[in-house]
């Protein structure tokens, strides 16, 4: 591959990564620990990389099965350095109903632990559909 082709490829990848960051949606995440039954799948086990969606995302069940890539962007309380590097991809399997739902996405404890310290309880996030 010529040097100019490599440069074009690298620039293209850089632009794509900027686009995905720019199109991310901001919100908050909490976690839960009882995964079955779920609003979308009843008593079918869907694993542990799952989430319950707040009412605006859940949209009367339209979000069931949708996948989101989630990244911690900061804390919402006094827990120092709550975020871990990286992202987690989760499947919406449940509803996090109003008014008790305190987050945009309520992640499984395992999914939350991949991106944040569980001691934080609630963190700011960016998420994108995948």
PDB file of C-alpha atoms in Angstrom:
ATOM      1  CA  UNK A   1       0.000   0.000   0.000  1.00  0.00           C
ATOM      2  CA  UNK A   2       1.432   3.378  -0.928  1.00  0.00           C
ATOM      3  CA  UNK A   3       2.105   6.054   1.625  1.00  0.00           C
ATOM      4  CA  UNK A   4      -0.691   8.298   0.274  1.00  0.00           C
ATOM      5  CA  UNK A   5      -3.213   5.429   0.502  1.00  0.00           C
ATOM      6  CA  UNK A   6      -2.194   4.801   4.126  1.00  0.00           C
ATOM      7  CA  UNK A   7      -2.617   8.496   4.919  1.00  0.00           C
ATOM      8  CA  UNK A   8      -6.107   8.536   3.397  1.00  0.00           C
ATOM      9  CA  UNK A   9      -7.041   5.403   5.339  1.00  0.00           C
ATOM     10  CA  UNK A  10      -5.796   6.842   8.644  1.00  0.00           C
ATOM     11  CA  UNK A  11      -7.620  10.133   8.043  1.00  0.00           C
ATOM     12  CA  UNK A  12     -10.816   8.270   7.171  1.00  0.00           C
ATOM     13  CA  UNK A  13     -10.665   6.235  10.384  1.00  0.00           C
ATOM     14  CA  UNK A  14     -10.020   9.400  12.397  1.00  0.00           C
ATOM     15  CA  UNK A  15     -13.053  11.100  10.862  1.00  0.00           C
ATOM     16  CA  UNK A  16     -15.251   8.057  11.552  1.00  0.00           C
ATOM     17  CA  UNK A  17     -14.177   7.960  15.188  1.00  0.00           C
ATOM     18  CA  UNK A  18     -14.957  11.667  15.580  1.00  0.00           C
ATOM     19  CA  UNK A  19     -18.383  11.109  14.057  1.00  0.00           C
ATOM     20  CA  UNK A  20     -19.213   8.325  16.506  1.00  0.00           C
ATOM     21  CA  UNK A  21     -18.131  10.470  19.468  1.00  0.00           C
ATOM     22  CA  UNK A  22     -20.085  13.453  18.153  1.00  0.00           C
ATOM     23  CA  UNK A  23     -23.255  11.390  17.720  1.00  0.00           C
ATOM     24  CA  UNK A  24     -23.191   9.940  21.252  1.00  0.00           C
ATOM     25  CA  UNK A  25     -26.133  10.721  23.524  1.00  0.00           C
ATOM     26  CA  UNK A  26     -25.491  11.908  27.074  1.00  0.00           C
ATOM     27  CA  UNK A  27     -27.284  10.425  30.041  1.00  0.00           C
ATOM     28  CA  UNK A  28     -26.786   8.656  33.342  1.00  0.00           C
ATOM     29  CA  UNK A  29     -26.390   5.037  34.395  1.00  0.00           C
ATOM     30  CA  UNK A  30     -27.166   3.133  37.564  1.00  0.00           C
ATOM     31  CA  UNK A  31     -27.177  -0.640  38.088  1.00  0.00           C
ATOM     32  CA  UNK A  32     -29.492  -3.411  39.203  1.00  0.00           C
ATOM     33  CA  UNK A  33     -28.986  -7.024  40.230  1.00  0.00           C
ATOM     34  CA  UNK A  34     -32.198  -9.028  39.577  1.00  0.00           C
ATOM     35  CA  UNK A  35     -32.375  -9.814  35.862  1.00  0.00           C
ATOM     36  CA  UNK A  36     -35.254 -12.274  35.580  1.00  0.00           C
ATOM     37  CA  UNK A  37     -38.097 -11.785  34.927  1.00  0.00           C
ATOM     38  CA  UNK A  38     -37.676  -8.908  32.489  1.00  0.00           C
ATOM     39  CA  UNK A  39     -40.290  -6.791  30.722  1.00  0.00           C
ATOM     40  CA  UNK A  40     -39.005  -7.870  27.290  1.00  0.00           C
ATOM     41  CA  UNK A  41     -38.161 -11.548  27.740  1.00  0.00           C
ATOM     42  CA  UNK A  42     -40.066 -12.772  30.790  1.00  0.00           C
ATOM     43  CA  UNK A  43     -38.131 -15.604  32.407  1.00  0.00           C
ATOM     44  CA  UNK A  44     -35.685 -16.167  29.514  1.00  0.00           C
ATOM     45  CA  UNK A  45     -32.098 -15.573  30.635  1.00  0.00           C
ATOM     46  CA  UNK A  46     -30.444 -12.938  28.437  1.00  0.00           C
ATOM     47  CA  UNK A  47     -27.017 -13.045  30.100  1.00  0.00           C
ATOM     48  CA  UNK A  48     -25.418 -10.271  32.101  1.00  0.00           C
ATOM     49  CA  UNK A  49     -24.473  -7.616  29.536  1.00  0.00           C
ATOM     50  CA  UNK A  50     -27.962  -6.173  29.730  1.00  0.00           C
ATOM     51  CA  UNK A  51     -29.828  -3.003  30.618  1.00  0.00           C
ATOM     52  CA  UNK A  52     -33.212  -1.667  31.605  1.00  0.00           C
ATOM     53  CA  UNK A  53     -34.203   1.430  29.639  1.00  0.00           C
ATOM     54  CA  UNK A  54     -35.904   4.514  31.036  1.00  0.00           C
ATOM     55  CA  UNK A  55     -39.380   5.222  29.641  1.00  0.00           C
ATOM     56  CA  UNK A  56     -38.272   7.584  26.832  1.00  0.00           C
ATOM     57  CA  UNK A  57     -35.893   4.934  25.461  1.00  0.00           C
ATOM     58  CA  UNK A  58     -38.094   1.942  26.296  1.00  0.00           C
ATOM     59  CA  UNK A  59     -40.932   3.453  24.226  1.00  0.00           C
ATOM     60  CA  UNK A  60     -43.601   0.895  25.167  1.00  0.00           C
ATOM     61  CA  UNK A  61     -41.254  -2.015  24.420  1.00  0.00           C
ATOM     62  CA  UNK A  62     -39.881  -0.780  21.083  1.00  0.00           C
ATOM     63  CA  UNK A  63     -36.364  -0.791  22.586  1.00  0.00           C
ATOM     64  CA  UNK A  64     -36.451  -4.497  23.509  1.00  0.00           C
ATOM     65  CA  UNK A  65     -33.422  -6.191  21.982  1.00  0.00           C
ATOM     66  CA  UNK A  66     -31.663  -2.956  20.979  1.00  0.00           C
ATOM     67  CA  UNK A  67     -27.956  -2.817  21.669  1.00  0.00           C
ATOM     68  CA  UNK A  68     -26.127   0.226  23.041  1.00  0.00           C
ATOM     69  CA  UNK A  69     -22.424   0.937  23.503  1.00  0.00           C
ATOM     70  CA  UNK A  70     -22.014   2.771  26.807  1.00  0.00           C
ATOM     71  CA  UNK A  71     -19.055   4.784  28.118  1.00  0.00           C
ATOM     72  CA  UNK A  72     -18.670   6.395  31.536  1.00  0.00           C
ATOM     73  CA  UNK A  73     -17.890  10.121  31.262  1.00  0.00           C
ATOM     74  CA  UNK A  74     -17.829  11.221  34.890  1.00  0.00           C
ATOM     75  CA  UNK A  75     -19.229  10.999  38.369  1.00  0.00           C
ATOM     76  CA  UNK A  76     -22.459  12.305  39.816  1.00  0.00           C
ATOM     77  CA  UNK A  77     -21.344  12.254  43.446  1.00  0.00           C
ATOM     78  CA  UNK A  78     -18.251  12.420  45.657  1.00  0.00           C
ATOM     79  CA  UNK A  79     -16.748   9.020  44.705  1.00  0.00           C
ATOM     80  CA  UNK A  80     -13.320   9.918  43.262  1.00  0.00           C
ATOM     81  CA  UNK A  81     -12.429   8.681  39.760  1.00  0.00           C
ATOM     82  CA  UNK A  82     -15.570   6.586  39.211  1.00  0.00           C
ATOM     83  CA  UNK A  83     -14.954   5.810  35.527  1.00  0.00           C
ATOM     84  CA  UNK A  84     -12.941   2.980  34.040  1.00  0.00           C
ATOM     85  CA  UNK A  85     -11.485   3.178  30.547  1.00  0.00           C
ATOM     86  CA  UNK A  86     -13.399   1.570  27.726  1.00  0.00           C
ATOM     87  CA  UNK A  87     -16.974   0.807  26.807  1.00  0.00           C
ATOM     88  CA  UNK A  88     -19.520  -1.925  27.326  1.00  0.00           C
ATOM     89  CA  UNK A  89     -22.190  -3.088  24.894  1.00  0.00           C
ATOM     90  CA  UNK A  90     -25.526  -3.968  26.464  1.00  0.00           C
ATOM     91  CA  UNK A  91     -28.842  -5.336  25.244  1.00  0.00           C
ATOM     92  CA  UNK A  92     -32.091  -3.725  26.427  1.00  0.00           C
ATOM     93  CA  UNK A  93     -34.105  -6.457  28.138  1.00  0.00           C
ATOM     94  CA  UNK A  94     -36.170  -4.523  30.644  1.00  0.00           C
ATOM     95  CA  UNK A  95     -37.924  -1.282  31.528  1.00  0.00           C
ATOM     96  CA  UNK A  96     -36.721   1.092  34.232  1.00  0.00           C
ATOM     97  CA  UNK A  97     -40.105   2.678  35.044  1.00  0.00           C
ATOM     98  CA  UNK A  98     -40.833   6.238  36.096  1.00  0.00           C
ATOM     99  CA  UNK A  99     -40.896   7.754  38.639  1.00  0.00           C
ATOM    100  CA  UNK A 100     -38.573   5.351  40.470  1.00  0.00           C
ATOM    101  CA  UNK A 101     -36.021   5.091  37.660  1.00  0.00           C
ATOM    102  CA  UNK A 102     -33.064   7.321  38.515  1.00  0.00           C
ATOM    103  CA  UNK A 103     -31.135   6.910  35.268  1.00  0.00           C
ATOM    104  CA  UNK A 104     -31.276   6.879  31.499  1.00  0.00           C
ATOM    105  CA  UNK A 105     -29.998   3.284  31.453  1.00  0.00           C
ATOM    106  CA  UNK A 106     -30.046   0.911  34.408  1.00  0.00           C
ATOM    107  CA  UNK A 107     -27.210  -1.502  33.629  1.00  0.00           C
ATOM    108  CA  UNK A 108     -26.654  -4.947  35.061  1.00  0.00           C
ATOM    109  CA  UNK A 109     -24.110  -4.838  37.875  1.00  0.00           C
ATOM    110  CA  UNK A 110     -21.645  -6.719  35.631  1.00  0.00           C
ATOM    111  CA  UNK A 111     -22.011  -4.211  32.784  1.00  0.00           C
ATOM    112  CA  UNK A 112     -21.777  -1.218  35.133  1.00  0.00           C
ATOM    113  CA  UNK A 113     -18.620  -2.697  36.700  1.00  0.00           C
ATOM    114  CA  UNK A 114     -16.929  -2.787  33.286  1.00  0.00           C
ATOM    115  CA  UNK A 115     -17.148   1.004  32.887  1.00  0.00           C
ATOM    116  CA  UNK A 116     -17.402   2.335  36.444  1.00  0.00           C
ATOM    117  CA  UNK A 117     -16.771   1.687  40.105  1.00  0.00           C
ATOM    118  CA  UNK A 118     -19.999   0.224  41.570  1.00  0.00           C
ATOM    119  CA  UNK A 119     -19.398   2.272  44.727  1.00  0.00           C
ATOM    120  CA  UNK A 120     -20.307   5.335  42.642  1.00  0.00           C
ATOM    121  CA  UNK A 121     -23.854   3.998  42.213  1.00  0.00           C
ATOM    122  CA  UNK A 122     -24.656   6.472  39.443  1.00  0.00           C
ATOM    123  CA  UNK A 123     -22.431   7.943  36.725  1.00  0.00           C
ATOM    124  CA  UNK A 124     -22.708  10.168  33.692  1.00  0.00           C
ATOM    125  CA  UNK A 125     -22.506   8.297  30.399  1.00  0.00           C
ATOM    126  CA  UNK A 126     -22.465   8.635  26.649  1.00  0.00           C
ATOM    127  CA  UNK A 127     -24.262   5.922  24.703  1.00  0.00           C
ATOM    128  CA  UNK A 128     -24.807   5.069  21.065  1.00  0.00           C
ATOM    129  CA  UNK A 129     -26.949   2.441  19.363  1.00  0.00           C
ATOM    130  CA  UNK A 130     -24.951  -0.359  17.730  1.00  0.00           C
TER     131      UNK A 130
END
